[in-house]
mmCIF file of C-alpha atoms in Angstrom:
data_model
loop_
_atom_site.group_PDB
_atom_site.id
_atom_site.type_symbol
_atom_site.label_atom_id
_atom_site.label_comp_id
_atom_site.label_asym_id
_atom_site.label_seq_id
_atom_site.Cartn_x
_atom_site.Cartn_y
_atom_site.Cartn_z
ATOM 1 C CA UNK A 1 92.026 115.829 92.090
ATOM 2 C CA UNK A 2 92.560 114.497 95.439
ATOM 3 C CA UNK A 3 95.909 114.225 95.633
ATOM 4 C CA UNK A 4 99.101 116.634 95.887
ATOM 5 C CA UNK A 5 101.677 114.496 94.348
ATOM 6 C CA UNK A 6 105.287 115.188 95.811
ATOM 7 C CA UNK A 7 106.831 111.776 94.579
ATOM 8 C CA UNK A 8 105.616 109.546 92.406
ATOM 9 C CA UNK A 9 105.635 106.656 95.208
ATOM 10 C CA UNK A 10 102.786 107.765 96.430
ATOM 11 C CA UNK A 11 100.726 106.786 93.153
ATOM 12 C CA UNK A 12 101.392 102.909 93.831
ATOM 13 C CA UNK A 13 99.518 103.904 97.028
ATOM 14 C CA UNK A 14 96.676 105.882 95.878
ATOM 15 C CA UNK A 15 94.704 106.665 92.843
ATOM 16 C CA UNK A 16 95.611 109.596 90.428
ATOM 17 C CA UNK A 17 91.426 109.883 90.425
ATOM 18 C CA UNK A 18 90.527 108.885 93.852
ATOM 19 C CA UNK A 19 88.173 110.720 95.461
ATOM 20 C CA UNK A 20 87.604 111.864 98.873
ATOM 21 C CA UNK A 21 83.724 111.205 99.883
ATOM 22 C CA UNK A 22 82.131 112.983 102.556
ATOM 23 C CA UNK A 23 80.051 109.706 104.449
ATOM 24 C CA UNK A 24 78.555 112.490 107.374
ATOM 25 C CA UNK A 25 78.782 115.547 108.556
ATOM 26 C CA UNK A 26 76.418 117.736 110.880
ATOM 27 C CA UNK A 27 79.119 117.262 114.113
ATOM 28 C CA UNK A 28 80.564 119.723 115.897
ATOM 29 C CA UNK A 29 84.659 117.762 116.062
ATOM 30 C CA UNK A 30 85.005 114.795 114.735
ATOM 31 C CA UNK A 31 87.903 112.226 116.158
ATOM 32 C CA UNK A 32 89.082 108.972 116.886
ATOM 33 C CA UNK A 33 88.202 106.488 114.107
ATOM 34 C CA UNK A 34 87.869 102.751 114.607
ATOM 35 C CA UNK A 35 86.348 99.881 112.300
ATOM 36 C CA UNK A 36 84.815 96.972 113.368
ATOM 37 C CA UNK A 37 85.726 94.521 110.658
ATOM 38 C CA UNK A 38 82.974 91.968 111.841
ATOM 39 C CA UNK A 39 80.099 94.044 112.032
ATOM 40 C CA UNK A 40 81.279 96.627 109.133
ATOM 41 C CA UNK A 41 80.716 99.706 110.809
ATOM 42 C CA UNK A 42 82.834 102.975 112.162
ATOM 43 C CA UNK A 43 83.060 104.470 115.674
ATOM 44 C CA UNK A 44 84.408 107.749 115.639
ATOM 45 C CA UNK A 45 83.969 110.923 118.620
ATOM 46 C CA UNK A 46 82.366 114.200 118.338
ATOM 47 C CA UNK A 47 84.650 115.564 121.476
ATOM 48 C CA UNK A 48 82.506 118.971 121.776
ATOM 49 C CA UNK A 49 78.967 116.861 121.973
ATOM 50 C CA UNK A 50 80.269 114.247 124.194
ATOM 51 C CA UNK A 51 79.507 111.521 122.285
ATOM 52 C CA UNK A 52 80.717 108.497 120.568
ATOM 53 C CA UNK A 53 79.356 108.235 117.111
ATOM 54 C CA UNK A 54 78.644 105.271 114.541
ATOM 55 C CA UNK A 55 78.652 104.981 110.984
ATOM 56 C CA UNK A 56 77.295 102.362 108.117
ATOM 57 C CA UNK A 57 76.487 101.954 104.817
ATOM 58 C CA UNK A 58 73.032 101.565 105.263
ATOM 59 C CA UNK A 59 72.117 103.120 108.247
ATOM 60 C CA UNK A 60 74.561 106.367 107.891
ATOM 61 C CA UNK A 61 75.279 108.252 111.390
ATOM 62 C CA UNK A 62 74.070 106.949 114.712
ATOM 63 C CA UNK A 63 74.821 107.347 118.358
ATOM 64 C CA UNK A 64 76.561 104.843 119.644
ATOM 65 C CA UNK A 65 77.326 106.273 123.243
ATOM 66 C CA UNK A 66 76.384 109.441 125.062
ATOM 67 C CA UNK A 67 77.385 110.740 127.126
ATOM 68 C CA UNK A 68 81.440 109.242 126.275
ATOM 69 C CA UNK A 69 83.287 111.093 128.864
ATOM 70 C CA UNK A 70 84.170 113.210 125.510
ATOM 71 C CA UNK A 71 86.492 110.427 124.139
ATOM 72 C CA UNK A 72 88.719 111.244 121.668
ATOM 73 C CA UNK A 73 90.973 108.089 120.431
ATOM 74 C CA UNK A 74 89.579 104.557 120.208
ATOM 75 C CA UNK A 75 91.110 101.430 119.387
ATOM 76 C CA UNK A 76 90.164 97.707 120.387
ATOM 77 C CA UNK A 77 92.416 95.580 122.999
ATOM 78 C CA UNK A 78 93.174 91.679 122.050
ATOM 79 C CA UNK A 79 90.405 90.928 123.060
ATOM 80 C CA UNK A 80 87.996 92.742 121.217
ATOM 81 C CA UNK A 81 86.981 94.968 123.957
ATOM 82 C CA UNK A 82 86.760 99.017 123.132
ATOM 83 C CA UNK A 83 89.266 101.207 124.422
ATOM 84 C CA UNK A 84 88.503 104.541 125.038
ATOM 85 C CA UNK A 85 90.610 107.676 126.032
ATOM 86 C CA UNK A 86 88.211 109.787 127.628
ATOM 87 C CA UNK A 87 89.079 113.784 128.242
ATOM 88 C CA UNK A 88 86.287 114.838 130.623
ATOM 89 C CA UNK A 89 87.415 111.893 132.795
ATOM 90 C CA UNK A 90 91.079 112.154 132.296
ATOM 91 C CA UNK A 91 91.298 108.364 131.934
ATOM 92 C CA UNK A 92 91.094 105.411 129.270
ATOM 93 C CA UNK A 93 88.326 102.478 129.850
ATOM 94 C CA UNK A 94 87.740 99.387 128.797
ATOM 95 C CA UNK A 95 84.178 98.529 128.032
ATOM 96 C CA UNK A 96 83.409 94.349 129.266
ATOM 97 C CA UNK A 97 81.495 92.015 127.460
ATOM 98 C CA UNK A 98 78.539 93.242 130.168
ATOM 99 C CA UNK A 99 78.907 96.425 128.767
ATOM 100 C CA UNK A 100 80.274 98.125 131.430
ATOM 101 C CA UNK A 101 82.856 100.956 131.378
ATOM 102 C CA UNK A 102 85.702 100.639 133.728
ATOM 103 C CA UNK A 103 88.841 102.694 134.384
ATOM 104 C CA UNK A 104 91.937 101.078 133.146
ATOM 105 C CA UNK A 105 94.719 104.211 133.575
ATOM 106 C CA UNK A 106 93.280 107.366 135.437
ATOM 107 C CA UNK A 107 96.801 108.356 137.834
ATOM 108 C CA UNK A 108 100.906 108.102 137.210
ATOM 109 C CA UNK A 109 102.557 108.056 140.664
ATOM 110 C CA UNK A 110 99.162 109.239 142.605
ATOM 111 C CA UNK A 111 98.640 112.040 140.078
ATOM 112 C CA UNK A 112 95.812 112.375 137.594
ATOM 113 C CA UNK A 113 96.325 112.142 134.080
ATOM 114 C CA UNK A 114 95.763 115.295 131.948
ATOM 115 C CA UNK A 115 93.888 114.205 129.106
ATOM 116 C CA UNK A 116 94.341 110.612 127.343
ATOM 117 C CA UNK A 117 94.462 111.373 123.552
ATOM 118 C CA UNK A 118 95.670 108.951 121.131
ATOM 119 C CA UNK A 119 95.977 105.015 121.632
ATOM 120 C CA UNK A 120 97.710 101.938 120.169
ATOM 121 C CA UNK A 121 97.464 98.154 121.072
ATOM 122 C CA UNK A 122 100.708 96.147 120.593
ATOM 123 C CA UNK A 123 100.268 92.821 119.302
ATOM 124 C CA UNK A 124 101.260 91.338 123.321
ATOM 125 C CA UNK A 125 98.392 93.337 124.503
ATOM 126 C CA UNK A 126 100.336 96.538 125.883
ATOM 127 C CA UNK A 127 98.201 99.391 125.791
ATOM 128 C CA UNK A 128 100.537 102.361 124.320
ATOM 129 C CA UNK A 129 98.834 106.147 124.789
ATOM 130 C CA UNK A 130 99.895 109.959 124.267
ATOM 131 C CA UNK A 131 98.596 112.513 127.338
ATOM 132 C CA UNK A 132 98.557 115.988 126.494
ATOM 133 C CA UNK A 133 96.465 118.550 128.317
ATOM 134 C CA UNK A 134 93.653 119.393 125.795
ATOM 135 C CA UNK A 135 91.080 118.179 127.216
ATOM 136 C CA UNK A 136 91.676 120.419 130.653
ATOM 137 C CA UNK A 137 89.633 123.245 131.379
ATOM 138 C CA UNK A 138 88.270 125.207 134.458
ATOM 139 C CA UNK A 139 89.279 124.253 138.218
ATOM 140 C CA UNK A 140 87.998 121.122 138.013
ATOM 141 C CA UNK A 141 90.463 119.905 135.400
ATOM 142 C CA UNK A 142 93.410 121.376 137.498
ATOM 143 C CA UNK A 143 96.568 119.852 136.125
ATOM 144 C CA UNK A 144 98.738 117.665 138.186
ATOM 145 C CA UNK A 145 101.226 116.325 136.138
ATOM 146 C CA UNK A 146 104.268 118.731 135.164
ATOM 147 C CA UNK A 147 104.582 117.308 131.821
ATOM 148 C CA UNK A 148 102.942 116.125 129.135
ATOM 149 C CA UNK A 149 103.661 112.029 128.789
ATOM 150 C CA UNK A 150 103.605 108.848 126.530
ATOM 151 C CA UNK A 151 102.536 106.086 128.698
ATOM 152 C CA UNK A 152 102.891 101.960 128.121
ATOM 153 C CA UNK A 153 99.999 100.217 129.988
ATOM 154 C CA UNK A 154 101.425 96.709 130.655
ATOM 155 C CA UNK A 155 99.506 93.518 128.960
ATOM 156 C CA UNK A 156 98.015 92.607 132.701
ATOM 157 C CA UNK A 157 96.974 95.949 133.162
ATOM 158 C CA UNK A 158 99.143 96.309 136.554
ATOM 159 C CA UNK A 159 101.561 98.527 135.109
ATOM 160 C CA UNK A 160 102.018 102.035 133.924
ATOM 161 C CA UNK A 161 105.013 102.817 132.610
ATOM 162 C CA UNK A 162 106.041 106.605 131.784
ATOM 163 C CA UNK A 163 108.268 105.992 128.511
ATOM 164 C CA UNK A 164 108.545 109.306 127.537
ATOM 165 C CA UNK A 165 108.215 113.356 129.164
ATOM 166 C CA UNK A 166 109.621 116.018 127.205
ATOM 167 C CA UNK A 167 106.653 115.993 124.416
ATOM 168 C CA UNK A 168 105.154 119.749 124.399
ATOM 169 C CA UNK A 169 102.230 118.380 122.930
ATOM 170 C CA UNK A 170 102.012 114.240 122.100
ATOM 171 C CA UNK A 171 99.607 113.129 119.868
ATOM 172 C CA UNK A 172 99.326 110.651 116.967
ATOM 173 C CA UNK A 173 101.000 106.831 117.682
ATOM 174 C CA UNK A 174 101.458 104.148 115.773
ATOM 175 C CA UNK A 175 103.834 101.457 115.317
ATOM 176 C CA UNK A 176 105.320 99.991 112.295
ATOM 177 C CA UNK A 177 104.334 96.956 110.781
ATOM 178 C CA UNK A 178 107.035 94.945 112.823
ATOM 179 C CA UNK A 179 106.239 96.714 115.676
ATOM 180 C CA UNK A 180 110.197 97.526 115.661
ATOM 181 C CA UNK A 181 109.618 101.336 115.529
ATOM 182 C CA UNK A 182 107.276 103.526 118.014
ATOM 183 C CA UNK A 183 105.928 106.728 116.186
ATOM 184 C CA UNK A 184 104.948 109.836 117.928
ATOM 185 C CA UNK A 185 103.974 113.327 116.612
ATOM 186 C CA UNK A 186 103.960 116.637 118.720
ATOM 187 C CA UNK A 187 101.425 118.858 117.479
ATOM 188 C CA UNK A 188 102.982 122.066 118.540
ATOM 189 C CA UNK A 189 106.428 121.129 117.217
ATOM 190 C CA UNK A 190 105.013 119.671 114.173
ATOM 191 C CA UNK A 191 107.009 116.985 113.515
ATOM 192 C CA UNK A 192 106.966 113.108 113.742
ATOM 193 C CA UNK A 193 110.004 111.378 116.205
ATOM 194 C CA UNK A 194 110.829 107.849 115.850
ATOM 195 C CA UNK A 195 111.347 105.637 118.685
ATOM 196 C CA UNK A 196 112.959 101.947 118.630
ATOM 197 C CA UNK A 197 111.004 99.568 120.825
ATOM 198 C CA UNK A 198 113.034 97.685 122.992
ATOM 199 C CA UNK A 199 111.795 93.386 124.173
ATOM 200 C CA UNK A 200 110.448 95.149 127.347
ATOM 201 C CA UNK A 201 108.595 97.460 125.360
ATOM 202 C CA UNK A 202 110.017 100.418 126.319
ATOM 203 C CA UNK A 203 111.408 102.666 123.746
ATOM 204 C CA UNK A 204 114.924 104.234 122.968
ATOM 205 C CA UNK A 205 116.908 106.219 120.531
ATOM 206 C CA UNK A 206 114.322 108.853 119.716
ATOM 207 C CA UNK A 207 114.901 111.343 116.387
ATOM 208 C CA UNK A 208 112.544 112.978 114.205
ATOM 209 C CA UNK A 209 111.592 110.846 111.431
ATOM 210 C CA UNK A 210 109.518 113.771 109.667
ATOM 211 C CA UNK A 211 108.270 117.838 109.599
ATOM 212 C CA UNK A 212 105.072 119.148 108.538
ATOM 213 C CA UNK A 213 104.774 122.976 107.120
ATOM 214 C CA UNK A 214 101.804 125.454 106.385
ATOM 215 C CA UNK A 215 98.207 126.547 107.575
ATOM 216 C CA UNK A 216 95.430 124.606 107.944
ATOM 217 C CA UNK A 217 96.116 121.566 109.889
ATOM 218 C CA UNK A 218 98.671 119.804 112.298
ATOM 219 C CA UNK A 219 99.958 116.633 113.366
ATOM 220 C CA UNK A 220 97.482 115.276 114.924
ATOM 221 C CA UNK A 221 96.000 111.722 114.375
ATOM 222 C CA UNK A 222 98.735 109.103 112.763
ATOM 223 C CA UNK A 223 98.333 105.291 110.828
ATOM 224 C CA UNK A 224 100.526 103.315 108.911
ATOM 225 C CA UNK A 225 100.169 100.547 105.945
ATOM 226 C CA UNK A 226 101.056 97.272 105.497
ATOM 227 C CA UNK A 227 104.557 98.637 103.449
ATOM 228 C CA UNK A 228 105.370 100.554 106.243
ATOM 229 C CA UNK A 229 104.523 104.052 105.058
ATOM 230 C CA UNK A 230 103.196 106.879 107.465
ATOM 231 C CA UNK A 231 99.838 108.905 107.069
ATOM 232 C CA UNK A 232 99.625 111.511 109.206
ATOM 233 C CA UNK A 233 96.973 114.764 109.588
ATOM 234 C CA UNK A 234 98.429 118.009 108.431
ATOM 235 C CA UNK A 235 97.938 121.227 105.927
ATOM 236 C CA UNK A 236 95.078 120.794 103.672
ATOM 237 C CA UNK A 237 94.942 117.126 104.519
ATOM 238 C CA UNK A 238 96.487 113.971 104.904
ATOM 239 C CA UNK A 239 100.474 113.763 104.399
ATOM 240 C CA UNK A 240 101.991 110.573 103.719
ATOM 241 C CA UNK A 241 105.942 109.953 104.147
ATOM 242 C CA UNK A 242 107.759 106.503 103.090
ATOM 243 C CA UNK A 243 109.579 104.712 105.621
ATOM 244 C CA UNK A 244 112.452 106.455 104.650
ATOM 245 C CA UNK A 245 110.974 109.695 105.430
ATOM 246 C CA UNK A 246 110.262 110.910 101.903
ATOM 247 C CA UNK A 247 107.318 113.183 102.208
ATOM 248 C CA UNK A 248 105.209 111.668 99.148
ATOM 249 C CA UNK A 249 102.257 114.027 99.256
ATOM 250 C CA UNK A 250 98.602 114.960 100.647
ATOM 251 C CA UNK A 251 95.400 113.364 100.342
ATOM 252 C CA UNK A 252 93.752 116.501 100.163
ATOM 253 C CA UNK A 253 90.699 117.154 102.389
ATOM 254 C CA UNK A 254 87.837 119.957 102.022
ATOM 255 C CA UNK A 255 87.943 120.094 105.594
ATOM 256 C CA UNK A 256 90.558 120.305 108.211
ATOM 257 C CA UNK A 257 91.430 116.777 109.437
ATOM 258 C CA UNK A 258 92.075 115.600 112.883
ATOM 259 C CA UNK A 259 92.707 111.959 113.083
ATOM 260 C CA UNK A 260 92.198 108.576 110.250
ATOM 261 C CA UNK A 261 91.602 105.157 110.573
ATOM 262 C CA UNK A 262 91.960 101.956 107.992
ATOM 263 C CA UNK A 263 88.765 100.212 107.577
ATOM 264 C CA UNK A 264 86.357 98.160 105.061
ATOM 265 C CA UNK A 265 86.288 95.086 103.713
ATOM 266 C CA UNK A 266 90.495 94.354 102.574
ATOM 267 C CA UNK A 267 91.224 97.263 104.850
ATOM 268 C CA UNK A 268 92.015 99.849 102.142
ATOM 269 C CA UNK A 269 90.036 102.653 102.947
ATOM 270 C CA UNK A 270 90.791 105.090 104.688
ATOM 271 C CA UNK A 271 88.214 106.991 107.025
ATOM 272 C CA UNK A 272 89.170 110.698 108.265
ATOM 273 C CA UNK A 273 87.782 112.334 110.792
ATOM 274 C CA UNK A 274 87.478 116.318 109.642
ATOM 275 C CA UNK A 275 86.349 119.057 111.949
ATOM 276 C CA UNK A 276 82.437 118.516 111.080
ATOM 277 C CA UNK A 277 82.564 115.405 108.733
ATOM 278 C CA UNK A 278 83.402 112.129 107.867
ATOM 279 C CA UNK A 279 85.234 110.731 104.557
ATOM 280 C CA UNK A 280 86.377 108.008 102.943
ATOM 281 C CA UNK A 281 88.978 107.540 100.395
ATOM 282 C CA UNK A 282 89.958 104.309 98.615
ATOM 283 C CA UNK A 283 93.278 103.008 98.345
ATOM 284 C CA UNK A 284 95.785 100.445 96.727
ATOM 285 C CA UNK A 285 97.378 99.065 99.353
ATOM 286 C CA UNK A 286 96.489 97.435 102.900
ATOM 287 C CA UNK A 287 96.176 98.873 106.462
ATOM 288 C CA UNK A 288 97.399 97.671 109.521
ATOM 289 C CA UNK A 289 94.109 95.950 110.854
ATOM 290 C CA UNK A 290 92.607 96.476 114.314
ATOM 291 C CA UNK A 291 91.612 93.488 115.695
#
């Protein structure tokens, strides 16, 4: 069985029987999801290899960029370009329709960032991303920033706005289906805050919204569905709470997970990225899409 049941909610969401499938595996960390609904295939990073990964049905695992400035979260902008947060190069990019990469938030006030980690498009084009300092190491990654931010990239691209400093460690984000709600998780705290989004985009009136407990996995990456419920990485797998909090249960995964992404055809399945593997799990009810 797949599934540790908590409430019985989360069987109108998944399958009693579903079954988590192992698509790949040979990688040395797996991250940062991301389906591309037109051409049916998954980009995910392998952080420690430096590269940028790609997955189908019928041609399995492929390299779709190396070196990729060890990326770790991807998502698309409106207008179908990738978005990358890249840790070796403390930055995220924007690839063109040339192809090129270009830098499209590297500094805050004249400072470097620390490590660009998780990413989220808002449907106005605002470019919403958590900085924590993983990706720093040696002299060369010398930290410059005294804290550890959550950063709103304005629609133009002209503006970076600090929304948020007193993280220890900011991961996951995601927004709620109405985009009325900003979630964030902090890995080291291990919990899930809440955040309403004001019409300027900024956010206010921040609480934790949910706790994880146990071994074997943190909060770490973070989706939602369609009903608004939250699927977040934690012990033994992935945890699911209803918009009212309710923790509902685990998908349970054989290996420890680090971020998910909604995918295929109707956008029910659900892709996680796990240490050395990728899997799949189908469920009942919608993702948001990435478009």
């Amino acid at each position: 069985m797949a599934l540790d049941v908590r409430d019985k909610r989360l069987l109108d969401l998944i399958d009693a029987k579903a079954k988590v499938e192992q698509l790949a595996t040979g990688c040395k960390f797996t991250e940062g999801p991301l389906w591309h609904s037109v051409g049916r295939y998954l980009l995910f990073s392998d952080i420690p290899e430096n590269k940028i990964r790609r997955w189908d049905e019928e041609s399995g695992m492929t390299v779709f960029r190396d070196p990729s400035g060890k990326s770790n979260g991807l998502t698309y902008d409106k207008g179908g370009h990738l978005i990358v947060c890249e840790h070796a190069n403390r930055r995220v990019s924007r690839t063109t329709a040339d192809g090129d990469v270009i830098s499209i938030a590297s500094h805050y006030e004249g400072k470097r960032l620390n490590s660009p980690n998780d990413i989220v498009v808002k449907t106005d084009g605002s470019i919403y991303f958590t900085d924590p300092p993983y990706g720093l190491s040696g002299s060369a990654s010398k930290k410059e920033l005294d804290f550890h931010g959550v950063y709103r990239l304005s629609p133009d691209g002209t503006t970076l706005t600090l929304l948020v400093d007193d993280f220890d460690r900011p991961n996951g984000i995601c927004f709620s289906p109405d985009e009325s709600i900003l979630y964030i998780n902090d890995t080291q705290k291990m919990h899930i805050r809440a955040f309403d989004v004001k019409e300027d985009g900024t956010i206010e009136n921040g609480r934790v919204f949910a706790e994880e407990k146990g071994d074997n996995g943190k909060p770490d990456g973070m989706k939602v569905d369609v009903k608004g419920n939250v699927y977040v990485t934690g012990p033994n797998g992935i945890w699911v709470f209803a918009p009212d909090s309710t923790h509902l249960g685990v998908i349970l995964v054989p290996e420890r997970s680090a971020n998910l992404a909604w995918g295929g055809d109707f956008w029910k399945s659900l892709f996680i990225t796990a240490s050395t593997s990728l899997y799949r799990v189908e469920c009942k009810v919608e993702g948001i899409a990435v478009s």
